[in-house]
PDB file of C-alpha atoms in Angstrom:
ATOM      1  CA  UNK Y   1    -116.719 -55.723   2.242  1.00 52.00           C
ATOM      2  CA  UNK Y   2    -113.020 -55.747   1.444  1.00 61.00           C
ATOM      3  CA  UNK Y   3    -110.405 -56.980   3.873  1.00 69.00           C
ATOM      4  CA  UNK Y   4    -108.741 -53.552   4.137  1.00 60.00           C
ATOM      5  CA  UNK Y   5    -112.038 -51.798   4.828  1.00 76.00           C
ATOM      6  CA  UNK Y   6    -112.912 -54.416   7.438  1.00 92.00           C
ATOM      7  CA  UNK Y   7    -109.548 -53.876   9.191  1.00 94.00           C
ATOM      8  CA  UNK Y   8    -110.003 -50.097   9.139  1.00 94.00           C
ATOM      9  CA  UNK Y   9    -113.473 -50.365  10.690  1.00 97.00           C
ATOM     10  CA  UNK Y  10    -112.228 -52.872  13.272  1.00 97.00           C
ATOM     11  CA  UNK Y  11    -109.327 -50.747  14.571  1.00 98.00           C
ATOM     12  CA  UNK Y  12    -111.491 -47.624  14.597  1.00 98.00           C
ATOM     13  CA  UNK Y  13    -114.198 -49.487  16.533  1.00 98.00           C
ATOM     14  CA  UNK Y  14    -111.569 -50.724  18.994  1.00 98.00           C
ATOM     15  CA  UNK Y  15    -110.360 -47.131  19.429  1.00 98.00           C
ATOM     16  CA  UNK Y  16    -113.885 -45.890  20.151  1.00 98.00           C
ATOM     17  CA  UNK Y  17    -114.624 -48.700  22.614  1.00 98.00           C
ATOM     18  CA  UNK Y  18    -111.359 -48.047  24.467  1.00 98.00           C
ATOM     19  CA  UNK Y  19    -112.093 -44.310  24.543  1.00 98.00           C
ATOM     20  CA  UNK Y  20    -115.245 -44.990  26.577  1.00 98.00           C
ATOM     21  CA  UNK Y  21    -113.231 -46.619  29.388  1.00 98.00           C
ATOM     22  CA  UNK Y  22    -112.306 -44.010  32.006  1.00 96.00           C
ATOM     23  CA  UNK Y  23    -109.501 -44.177  32.726  1.00 98.00           C
ATOM     24  CA  UNK Y  24    -108.252 -46.555  30.066  1.00 98.00           C
ATOM     25  CA  UNK Y  25    -105.386 -48.709  31.372  1.00 98.00           C
ATOM     26  CA  UNK Y  26    -102.313 -48.380  29.128  1.00 98.00           C
ATOM     27  CA  UNK Y  27    -102.180 -52.161  28.604  1.00 97.00           C
ATOM     28  CA  UNK Y  28    -105.605 -51.918  26.938  1.00 98.00           C
ATOM     29  CA  UNK Y  29    -104.443 -49.042  24.701  1.00 98.00           C
ATOM     30  CA  UNK Y  30    -101.380 -51.117  23.787  1.00 98.00           C
ATOM     31  CA  UNK Y  31    -103.734 -53.552  22.060  1.00 96.00           C
ATOM     32  CA  UNK Y  32    -104.224 -50.723  19.545  1.00 97.00           C
ATOM     33  CA  UNK Y  33    -100.763 -49.126  19.755  1.00 98.00           C
ATOM     34  CA  UNK Y  34     -98.961 -52.362  18.843  1.00 97.00           C
ATOM     35  CA  UNK Y  35    -100.497 -52.190  15.350  1.00 97.00           C
ATOM     36  CA  UNK Y  36     -98.976 -48.744  14.777  1.00 98.00           C
ATOM     37  CA  UNK Y  37     -95.692 -48.642  12.836  1.00 98.00           C
ATOM     38  CA  UNK Y  38     -92.512 -48.333  14.858  1.00 97.00           C
ATOM     39  CA  UNK Y  39     -89.370 -46.521  13.881  1.00 96.00           C
ATOM     40  CA  UNK Y  40     -86.477 -48.764  12.842  1.00 96.00           C
ATOM     41  CA  UNK Y  41     -82.835 -48.247  13.874  1.00 95.00           C
ATOM     42  CA  UNK Y  42     -82.298 -45.879  10.926  1.00 94.00           C
ATOM     43  CA  UNK Y  43     -85.178 -43.660  12.077  1.00 92.00           C
ATOM     44  CA  UNK Y  44     -87.506 -44.790   9.297  1.00 96.00           C
ATOM     45  CA  UNK Y  45     -91.150 -45.800   9.585  1.00 98.00           C
ATOM     46  CA  UNK Y  46     -92.590 -48.379   7.174  1.00 97.00           C
ATOM     47  CA  UNK Y  47     -96.171 -47.425   6.394  1.00 97.00           C
ATOM     48  CA  UNK Y  48     -98.550 -49.887   4.802  1.00 95.00           C
ATOM     49  CA  UNK Y  49    -102.334 -49.445   4.724  1.00 93.00           C
ATOM     50  CA  UNK Y  50    -102.906 -51.297   8.010  1.00 95.00           C
ATOM     51  CA  UNK Y  51    -100.234 -49.265   9.807  1.00 97.00           C
ATOM     52  CA  UNK Y  52    -101.826 -46.055   8.528  1.00 97.00           C
ATOM     53  CA  UNK Y  53    -105.267 -47.215   9.698  1.00 97.00           C
ATOM     54  CA  UNK Y  54    -103.854 -48.050  13.139  1.00 98.00           C
ATOM     55  CA  UNK Y  55    -102.286 -44.588  13.520  1.00 99.00           C
ATOM     56  CA  UNK Y  56    -105.558 -42.871  12.631  1.00 98.00           C
ATOM     57  CA  UNK Y  57    -107.392 -45.157  15.073  1.00 99.00           C
ATOM     58  CA  UNK Y  58    -104.872 -44.246  17.803  1.00 99.00           C
ATOM     59  CA  UNK Y  59    -105.631 -40.587  17.129  1.00 98.00           C
ATOM     60  CA  UNK Y  60    -109.365 -41.263  17.301  1.00 98.00           C
ATOM     61  CA  UNK Y  61    -108.817 -42.975  20.655  1.00 99.00           C
ATOM     62  CA  UNK Y  62    -106.780 -40.045  21.956  1.00 99.00           C
ATOM     63  CA  UNK Y  63    -109.317 -37.393  20.981  1.00 98.00           C
ATOM     64  CA  UNK Y  64    -112.433 -39.334  21.981  1.00 98.00           C
ATOM     65  CA  UNK Y  65    -110.938 -40.458  25.312  1.00 98.00           C
ATOM     66  CA  UNK Y  66    -110.450 -36.891  26.481  1.00 98.00           C
ATOM     67  CA  UNK Y  67    -106.722 -36.959  25.678  1.00 98.00           C
ATOM     68  CA  UNK Y  68    -105.751 -39.914  27.871  1.00 98.00           C
ATOM     69  CA  UNK Y  69    -102.133 -41.130  27.749  1.00 98.00           C
ATOM     70  CA  UNK Y  70    -100.942 -37.839  26.282  1.00 98.00           C
ATOM     71  CA  UNK Y  71     -97.330 -38.483  27.386  1.00 98.00           C
ATOM     72  CA  UNK Y  72     -97.131 -41.631  25.258  1.00 98.00           C
ATOM     73  CA  UNK Y  73     -99.385 -40.920  22.286  1.00 99.00           C
ATOM     74  CA  UNK Y  74     -98.573 -37.316  21.355  1.00 99.00           C
ATOM     75  CA  UNK Y  75     -94.765 -37.760  21.255  1.00 98.00           C
ATOM     76  CA  UNK Y  76     -95.296 -40.831  19.064  1.00 99.00           C
ATOM     77  CA  UNK Y  77     -97.568 -38.947  16.642  1.00 99.00           C
ATOM     78  CA  UNK Y  78     -95.166 -35.989  16.507  1.00 98.00           C
ATOM     79  CA  UNK Y  79     -92.191 -38.266  15.832  1.00 98.00           C
ATOM     80  CA  UNK Y  80     -94.102 -40.066  13.091  1.00 98.00           C
ATOM     81  CA  UNK Y  81     -95.115 -36.757  11.488  1.00 97.00           C
ATOM     82  CA  UNK Y  82     -91.526 -35.508  11.599  1.00 96.00           C
ATOM     83  CA  UNK Y  83     -90.280 -38.733   9.954  1.00 96.00           C
ATOM     84  CA  UNK Y  84     -92.832 -38.749   7.105  1.00 94.00           C
ATOM     85  CA  UNK Y  85     -90.398 -37.249   4.549  1.00 92.00           C
ATOM     86  CA  UNK Y  86     -88.148 -40.309   4.845  1.00 93.00           C
ATOM     87  CA  UNK Y  87     -90.844 -42.933   5.496  1.00 95.00           C
ATOM     88  CA  UNK Y  88     -91.070 -46.070   3.388  1.00 95.00           C
ATOM     89  CA  UNK Y  89     -94.523 -46.244   1.820  1.00 94.00           C
ATOM     90  CA  UNK Y  90     -95.847 -49.719   1.063  1.00 92.00           C
ATOM     91  CA  UNK Y  91     -98.797 -49.155  -1.226  1.00 78.00           C
ATOM     92  CA  UNK Y  92    -100.548 -52.463  -0.682  1.00 64.00           C
ATOM     93  CA  UNK Y  93    -104.038 -51.136  -1.307  1.00 58.00           C
ATOM     94  CA  UNK Y  94    -105.723 -51.788  -4.606  1.00 59.00           C
ATOM     95  CA  UNK Y  95    -105.801 -48.682  -6.783  1.00 60.00           C
ATOM     96  CA  UNK Y  96    -109.305 -47.485  -7.495  1.00 64.00           C
ATOM     97  CA  UNK Y  97    -110.310 -45.567 -10.609  1.00 66.00           C
ATOM     98  CA  UNK Y  98    -112.113 -43.020  -8.452  1.00 72.00           C
ATOM     99  CA  UNK Y  99    -109.252 -42.747  -5.944  1.00 74.00           C
ATOM    100  CA  UNK Y 100    -106.898 -40.206  -7.507  1.00 80.00           C
ATOM    101  CA  UNK Y 101    -104.939 -39.145  -4.428  1.00 86.00           C
ATOM    102  CA  UNK Y 102    -101.858 -41.214  -3.476  1.00 87.00           C
ATOM    103  CA  UNK Y 103    -102.119 -42.988  -0.119  1.00 88.00           C
ATOM    104  CA  UNK Y 104     -99.033 -41.154   1.204  1.00 90.00           C
ATOM    105  CA  UNK Y 105    -100.689 -37.808   0.542  1.00 92.00           C
ATOM    106  CA  UNK Y 106    -103.989 -38.913   2.111  1.00 93.00           C
ATOM    107  CA  UNK Y 107    -102.260 -40.252   5.212  1.00 96.00           C
ATOM    108  CA  UNK Y 108    -100.090 -37.151   5.618  1.00 96.00           C
ATOM    109  CA  UNK Y 109    -103.203 -34.988   5.381  1.00 96.00           C
ATOM    110  CA  UNK Y 110    -105.086 -37.144   7.917  1.00 97.00           C
ATOM    111  CA  UNK Y 111    -102.168 -37.213  10.369  1.00 98.00           C
ATOM    112  CA  UNK Y 112    -101.705 -33.447  10.203  1.00 97.00           C
ATOM    113  CA  UNK Y 113    -105.445 -32.867  10.552  1.00 98.00           C
ATOM    114  CA  UNK Y 114    -105.386 -35.137  13.593  1.00 98.00           C
ATOM    115  CA  UNK Y 115    -102.464 -33.166  15.062  1.00 98.00           C
ATOM    116  CA  UNK Y 116    -104.320 -29.906  14.386  1.00 98.00           C
ATOM    117  CA  UNK Y 117    -107.367 -31.310  16.210  1.00 98.00           C
ATOM    118  CA  UNK Y 118    -105.111 -32.213  19.148  1.00 98.00           C
ATOM    119  CA  UNK Y 119    -103.602 -28.695  19.114  1.00 98.00           C
ATOM    120  CA  UNK Y 120    -107.116 -27.274  19.220  1.00 98.00           C
ATOM    121  CA  UNK Y 121    -108.194 -29.530  22.086  1.00 97.00           C
ATOM    122  CA  UNK Y 122    -104.932 -29.336  24.096  1.00 97.00           C
ATOM    123  CA  UNK Y 123    -103.711 -25.716  24.177  1.00 97.00           C
ATOM    124  CA  UNK Y 124    -100.558 -26.684  26.093  1.00 97.00           C
ATOM    125  CA  UNK Y 125     -99.470 -28.781  23.070  1.00 98.00           C
ATOM    126  CA  UNK Y 126    -100.402 -26.221  20.411  1.00 98.00           C
ATOM    127  CA  UNK Y 127     -97.003 -24.560  19.995  1.00 98.00           C
ATOM    128  CA  UNK Y 128     -95.101 -27.873  19.862  1.00 98.00           C
ATOM    129  CA  UNK Y 129     -97.497 -29.326  17.284  1.00 98.00           C
ATOM    130  CA  UNK Y 130     -97.455 -26.262  15.038  1.00 98.00           C
ATOM    131  CA  UNK Y 131     -93.650 -26.064  15.230  1.00 98.00           C
ATOM    132  CA  UNK Y 132     -93.435 -29.752  14.270  1.00 98.00           C
ATOM    133  CA  UNK Y 133     -95.746 -29.197  11.302  1.00 97.00           C
ATOM    134  CA  UNK Y 134     -93.825 -26.131  10.095  1.00 97.00           C
ATOM    135  CA  UNK Y 135     -90.453 -27.922  10.407  1.00 96.00           C
ATOM    136  CA  UNK Y 136     -91.758 -30.943   8.508  1.00 94.00           C
ATOM    137  CA  UNK Y 137     -93.196 -28.738   5.775  1.00 94.00           C
ATOM    138  CA  UNK Y 138     -89.831 -26.962   5.563  1.00 94.00           C
ATOM    139  CA  UNK Y 139     -88.027 -30.303   5.244  1.00 92.00           C
ATOM    140  CA  UNK Y 140     -90.378 -31.342   2.438  1.00 90.00           C
ATOM    141  CA  UNK Y 141     -89.869 -28.002   0.670  1.00 92.00           C
ATOM    142  CA  UNK Y 142     -86.086 -28.489   0.878  1.00 91.00           C
ATOM    143  CA  UNK Y 143     -86.368 -31.996  -0.583  1.00 90.00           C
ATOM    144  CA  UNK Y 144     -88.404 -30.653  -3.504  1.00 90.00           C
ATOM    145  CA  UNK Y 145     -86.012 -27.733  -3.994  1.00 90.00           C
ATOM    146  CA  UNK Y 146     -82.916 -29.982  -4.027  1.00 88.00           C
ATOM    147  CA  UNK Y 147     -84.616 -32.386  -6.403  1.00 84.00           C
ATOM    148  CA  UNK Y 148     -85.512 -29.537  -8.731  1.00 82.00           C
ATOM    149  CA  UNK Y 149     -81.998 -28.036  -8.471  1.00 83.00           C
ATOM    150  CA  UNK Y 150     -80.334 -31.377  -9.265  1.00 83.00           C
ATOM    151  CA  UNK Y 151     -82.636 -32.067 -12.207  1.00 81.00           C
ATOM    152  CA  UNK Y 152     -82.020 -28.649 -13.765  1.00 78.00           C
ATOM    153  CA  UNK Y 153     -78.235 -28.875 -13.346  1.00 65.00           C
TER     154      UNK Y 153
END
């Protein structure tokens, strides 16, 4: 078992154990949250494989706990999703011959799937989540458009 896989399983197991505690005290959830990447002063998140695993585990906790600590977790996930276009991606995972999708693309997909699951489970958050996803997609489209415009000029 590789170190990265072991870490991923460990944080996901922690998330599932915490989700079974009702209600889960925030200080217990912080044991998971502290492994999630934090925004620096420039508004940039640095995302390595362990940080990505921790974010997904936080989402697993949120969904499996019945949406506990919504006021802390959802704004964090939305902010992270909105900042993905300017995130710093540290690709510290070993590249596999069978793994053809870049880690940034996989993580973005997982985070947005997680947010869609939250929107489905928490109707009061649906509009905010969808708006966040549409705005982020628009920002990415603008980045691609400007890159294409500058390369063809």
